[in-house]
Amino acid sequence: MRCPFCRHPDSRVVDSREAEEGAAIRRRRSCPACGRRFTTMEEASLRVRKRSGATEPFSRAKVIVGVRKACQGRPVRSDDLALLAERVEETVRSSGSAEVAAEDVGRAILGPLRELDEVAYLRFASVYLAFESLGDFEAAIAALRAESAGGGEPPVAGKPTAMPAATGASAVVVPVTTGPRAAAGP
Ligand SMILES: [Zn+2]
């Protein structure tokens, strides 16, 4: 590995240790020419191919950012999000390929998110699956209901399964002078 300071073409490893719970190795290196030290990280490459065709390294942080938006106002803890991102990474890595499509990452998010919070799941799915109408929401909600009924869990009685409540705007009575309000959430 070339020295980033003096560009000497070789360096010596002085320490190696596991990082990211074994998913990566952190190495301390020393340059024999200038004597300075630097750190390198080594991990199995996993790149995400975006719709534009460009690729970028897989990032758990990015998964969390995307999911956190859908979880706004929901009882979801940071720990839950970290765990979810871990599961997503496991799923996409298990495909064995070094490059996955961004849609595959989105698909890998859906399952764990549904277990975590159904409202957040609906929000995320509405973007990821490009819901276009109330019918799309209704179909997704019907699928959720069918699954929770089939899974032996009693359906949650009296719990409104309507869209995520908007930011309380409905409580304010304002004459509607503009066009019809979009029914969708945030
Ligand atoms: Zn050097």
Coordinates of C-alpha atoms in Angstrom, one line a residue, residues 13-186:
V13 CA 1.7 -3.4 8.6
V14 CA 2.3 -2.8 12.3
D15 CA -1.1 -3.8 13.6
S16 CA -4.3 -5.5 12.4
R17 CA -7.5 -5.8 14.1
E18 CA -11.1 -6.6 13.3
A19 CA -13.6 -3.8 12.9
E20 CA -17.3 -3.6 12.2
E21 CA -17.8 -6.9 14.1
G22 CA -15.6 -8.9 11.8
A23 CA -16.9 -7.4 8.6
A24 CA -13.7 -5.4 8.1
I25 CA -10.1 -5.3 9.1
R26 CA -8.4 -2.2 10.2
R27 CA -4.6 -2.0 9.6
R28 CA -2.1 0.4 11.0
R29 CA 0.7 0.8 8.6
S30 CA 4.1 2.5 8.8
C31 CA 6.0 4.0 5.9
P32 CA 9.7 2.9 5.8
A33 CA 10.6 6.0 3.8
C34 CA 9.1 8.9 5.8
G35 CA 8.3 6.9 9.0
R36 CA 4.7 8.2 9.2
R37 CA 1.8 6.0 10.1
F38 CA -1.6 5.7 8.6
T39 CA -4.7 3.4 8.8
T40 CA -6.4 1.4 6.2
M41 CA -9.7 -0.5 6.3
E42 CA -10.3 -3.6 4.3
E43 CA -13.7 -5.1 3.7
A44 CA -15.5 -7.2 1.2
S45 CA -16.6 -4.8 -1.5
L46 CA -20.4 -4.3 -1.8
R47 CA -21.5 -1.7 -4.2
V48 CA -25.0 -0.4 -4.9
R49 CA -26.0 0.4 -8.5
K50 CA -28.3 3.3 -8.7
R51 CA -30.9 3.8 -11.4
S52 CA -28.6 6.2 -13.2
G53 CA -26.1 3.4 -13.6
A54 CA -23.6 4.9 -11.2
T55 CA -22.5 2.8 -8.2
E56 CA -21.6 3.7 -4.7
P57 CA -20.4 1.7 -1.7
F58 CA -23.2 0.1 0.3
S59 CA -23.8 2.2 3.4
R60 CA -25.8 1.2 6.5
A61 CA -25.9 4.9 7.4
K62 CA -27.8 5.6 4.1
V63 CA -30.3 2.8 4.8
I64 CA -30.9 4.4 8.2
V65 CA -31.4 7.8 6.8
G66 CA -34.0 6.5 4.3
V67 CA -35.8 4.5 6.9
R68 CA -35.7 7.2 9.6
K69 CA -37.7 9.5 7.4
A70 CA -40.5 6.9 7.2
C71 CA -40.3 6.5 11.0
Q72 CA -40.8 10.1 11.9
G73 CA -43.2 10.4 14.9
R74 CA -43.2 6.6 15.3
P75 CA -42.1 4.7 18.4
V76 CA -38.9 3.4 16.7
R77 CA -35.6 3.7 18.6
S78 CA -32.1 4.3 17.1
D79 CA -31.2 0.8 18.2
D80 CA -34.0 -0.6 16.1
L81 CA -32.8 1.3 13.1
A82 CA -29.2 0.1 13.5
L83 CA -30.4 -3.5 13.8
L84 CA -32.6 -3.1 10.7
A85 CA -29.7 -1.8 8.7
E86 CA -27.6 -4.7 9.8
R87 CA -30.2 -7.1 8.7
V88 CA -30.5 -5.3 5.4
E89 CA -26.8 -5.6 4.8
E90 CA -26.8 -9.3 5.7
T91 CA -29.6 -9.9 3.2
V92 CA -28.0 -8.0 0.3
R93 CA -24.6 -9.5 1.1
S94 CA -26.1 -13.0 1.1
S95 CA -26.8 -12.7 -2.6
G96 CA -23.0 -13.2 -2.9
S97 CA -22.6 -10.6 -5.6
A98 CA -20.3 -7.6 -5.2
E99 CA -22.8 -5.3 -6.7
V100 CA -26.6 -5.0 -6.0
A101 CA -29.3 -2.8 -7.5
A102 CA -30.6 0.0 -5.3
E103 CA -34.1 -1.6 -5.7
D104 CA -32.7 -4.8 -4.1
V105 CA -31.7 -2.7 -1.1
G106 CA -35.2 -1.2 -0.9
R107 CA -36.7 -4.6 -1.1
A108 CA -34.5 -5.9 1.7
I109 CA -35.7 -3.0 3.8
L110 CA -39.4 -3.8 3.4
G111 CA -39.6 -7.0 5.4
P112 CA -37.7 -5.9 8.6
L113 CA -39.4 -2.5 8.5
R114 CA -42.9 -4.2 8.4
E115 CA -42.0 -6.2 11.5
L116 CA -40.8 -3.0 13.2
D117 CA -43.6 -0.6 12.5
E118 CA -46.5 -1.0 10.1
V119 CA -47.1 2.7 9.6
A120 CA -43.5 3.4 8.8
Y121 CA -43.6 0.4 6.5
L122 CA -46.6 1.9 4.6
R123 CA -44.8 5.2 4.3
F124 CA -41.7 3.6 3.0
A125 CA -43.5 1.2 0.7
S126 CA -45.5 4.1 -0.7
V127 CA -42.3 5.7 -1.9
Y128 CA -40.3 2.6 -2.8
L129 CA -43.2 0.9 -4.6
A130 CA -44.4 4.2 -6.1
F131 CA -48.0 4.1 -4.8
E132 CA -50.1 6.2 -7.0
S133 CA -53.5 6.0 -5.4
L134 CA -55.5 5.3 -2.3
G135 CA -56.1 1.9 -3.9
D136 CA -52.4 1.1 -3.6
F137 CA -52.5 1.9 0.1
E138 CA -55.7 -0.1 0.6
A139 CA -54.2 -3.1 -1.1
A140 CA -51.0 -2.8 1.0
I141 CA -53.1 -2.5 4.2
A142 CA -55.3 -5.4 3.2
A143 CA -52.1 -7.5 2.7
L144 CA -50.9 -6.4 6.2
R145 CA -54.2 -7.3 7.7
A146 CA -54.3 -10.7 6.0
E147 CA -50.9 -11.5 7.2
S148 CA -51.4 -10.5 10.8
A149 CA -54.7 -12.5 10.8
G150 CA -53.0 -15.5 9.2
G151 CA -50.1 -15.3 11.6
G152 CA -52.3 -16.1 14.5
E153 CA -52.1 -12.6 16.0
P154 CA -55.5 -11.1 16.7
P155 CA -56.3 -8.2 14.5
V156 CA -55.9 -4.9 16.4
A157 CA -59.5 -3.8 17.1
G158 CA -60.4 -0.2 16.9
K159 CA -57.0 0.8 15.7
P160 CA -57.4 3.2 12.8
T161 CA -55.5 2.0 9.9
A162 CA -55.9 5.2 8.0
M163 CA -53.0 7.0 6.4
P164 CA -50.3 8.4 8.7
A165 CA -51.9 11.4 10.4
A166 CA -50.8 14.6 8.8
T167 CA -49.2 17.1 11.0
G168 CA -52.4 18.0 12.8
A169 CA -53.5 20.3 10.0
S170 CA -56.9 18.7 9.9
A171 CA -57.7 20.2 13.3
V172 CA -57.4 23.7 11.9
V173 CA -60.5 24.9 10.1
V174 CA -59.4 26.9 7.1
P175 CA -61.6 27.6 4.1
V176 CA -60.1 25.7 1.3
T177 CA -59.4 28.1 -1.5
T178 CA -56.7 26.2 -3.2
G179 CA -57.2 23.0 -5.2
P180 CA -58.0 19.7 -3.6
R181 CA -55.5 18.6 -1.0
A182 CA -53.5 15.6 -1.8
A183 CA -54.6 12.7 0.4
A184 CA -51.0 11.4 0.8
G185 CA -49.0 12.0 4.0
P186 CA -45.8 14.0 4.3

